[in-house]
Amino acid sequence: MEQTGEYKEIVTIDVGVNGGLAYQKSDGTILLKKITNDYVQNSDILFSAVGNQTLENISIYVEHQSLRKPDILSGRWFNIHKLCIDYNMWLNIAMCLGGEPQSLKPQEWQSIFFVKGTTYKDKKKRLKEIATKLFPKEKVTLWNCDALLMLYYKN
């Protein structure tokens, strides 16, 4: 993602145990962190990522998670419920550090990449390929590709 000049400072968070955090600094550099499902560890990850500063001047986007009827009927409700807990944990962490986190629905940011109609595994693989092309200087992995693509979407 080549651009010159001043960048918006943005943090994007893909919740879940295999999720990641991407932080775009004002100079355009990007910091990537793997996240956990532990409240204290994630607080430390976010706080250290932004250089121990408050989050009041940084845009924070947390991938929205919600429990839907198809998830309940398919038996996936427990996994989705855990994601919802992680989502709320990240909102709380950001607010405690002085930020005003915003929700970002997966359907919203994924819609610009046109990867609908495939299996979950194929979709993740395709999203990783897209992130690799958009961020050639970054080491793109399955755990950070969503956070990177959310960052691209919000720029």
CSV table of C-alpha atoms in Angstrom, one decimal, residues 60-129:
chain,number,residue,atom,x,y,z
A,60,ILE,CA,-9.8,1.9,16.5
A,61,TYR,CA,-11.8,-0.7,14.6
A,62,VAL,CA,-12.8,-4.0,16.2
A,63,GLU,CA,-14.3,-6.7,13.9
A,64,HIS,CA,-17.9,-7.0,15.0
A,65,GLN,CA,-19.1,-10.4,16.1
A,66,SER,CA,-22.7,-11.5,16.8
A,67,LEU,CA,-24.6,-14.6,17.4
A,68,ARG,CA,-27.0,-15.4,14.6
A,69,LYS,CA,-29.8,-17.9,14.3
A,70,PRO,CA,-28.0,-20.0,11.7
A,71,ASP,CA,-25.0,-20.3,14.1
A,72,ILE,CA,-27.3,-21.7,16.8
A,73,LEU,CA,-29.1,-24.1,14.4
A,74,SER,CA,-25.8,-25.4,13.0
A,75,GLY,CA,-24.3,-26.0,16.4
A,76,ARG,CA,-21.6,-23.3,16.0
A,77,TRP,CA,-23.1,-21.2,18.8
A,78,PHE,CA,-20.4,-21.9,21.3
A,79,ASN,CA,-17.6,-20.8,19.1
A,80,ILE,CA,-19.5,-17.7,18.0
A,81,HIS,CA,-20.3,-17.0,21.7
A,82,LYS,CA,-16.6,-17.1,22.5
A,83,LEU,CA,-15.9,-14.6,19.6
A,84,CYS,CA,-18.6,-12.3,21.0
A,85,ILE,CA,-16.9,-12.4,24.4
A,86,ASP,CA,-13.5,-11.5,22.7
A,87,TYR,CA,-15.2,-8.7,20.8
A,88,ASN,CA,-16.5,-7.2,24.0
A,89,MET,CA,-13.2,-7.7,25.7
A,90,TRP,CA,-11.5,-5.6,22.9
A,91,LEU,CA,-14.0,-2.9,23.2
A,92,ASN,CA,-13.4,-2.7,26.9
A,93,ILE,CA,-9.6,-2.7,26.5
A,94,ALA,CA,-9.7,0.1,24.0
A,95,MET,CA,-12.0,2.2,26.2
A,96,CYS,CA,-9.9,1.7,29.3
A,97,LEU,CA,-6.9,3.0,27.4
A,98,GLY,CA,-8.7,6.1,26.4
A,99,GLY,CA,-10.0,5.1,22.9
A,100,GLU,CA,-13.3,5.2,21.3
A,101,PRO,CA,-13.5,1.9,19.4
A,102,GLN,CA,-15.8,1.4,16.5
A,103,SER,CA,-17.4,-1.8,15.2
A,104,LEU,CA,-16.6,-3.0,11.8
A,105,LYS,CA,-18.8,-5.8,10.4
A,106,PRO,CA,-17.0,-8.5,8.4
A,107,GLN,CA,-19.5,-8.2,5.6
A,108,GLU,CA,-18.7,-4.5,5.2
A,109,TRP,CA,-14.9,-4.7,4.8
A,110,GLN,CA,-14.9,-8.0,3.0
A,111,SER,CA,-17.4,-6.7,0.4
A,112,ILE,CA,-14.7,-4.8,-1.5
A,113,PHE,CA,-12.6,-7.9,-2.1
A,114,PHE,CA,-15.4,-10.0,-3.8
A,115,VAL,CA,-14.6,-13.3,-2.1
A,116,LYS,CA,-18.2,-14.5,-1.5
A,117,GLY,CA,-19.5,-17.9,-2.3
A,118,THR,CA,-16.5,-20.0,-1.3
A,119,THR,CA,-15.8,-22.2,1.7
A,120,TYR,CA,-14.4,-20.6,4.8
A,121,LYS,CA,-10.9,-22.1,4.2
A,122,ASP,CA,-10.9,-21.0,0.5
A,123,LYS,CA,-12.1,-17.6,1.5
A,124,LYS,CA,-9.3,-17.2,4.1
A,125,LYS,CA,-6.7,-18.3,1.6
A,126,ARG,CA,-8.0,-15.8,-1.0
A,127,LEU,CA,-8.1,-13.0,1.6
A,128,LYS,CA,-4.4,-13.8,2.5
A,129,GLU,CA,-3.5,-13.6,-1.2
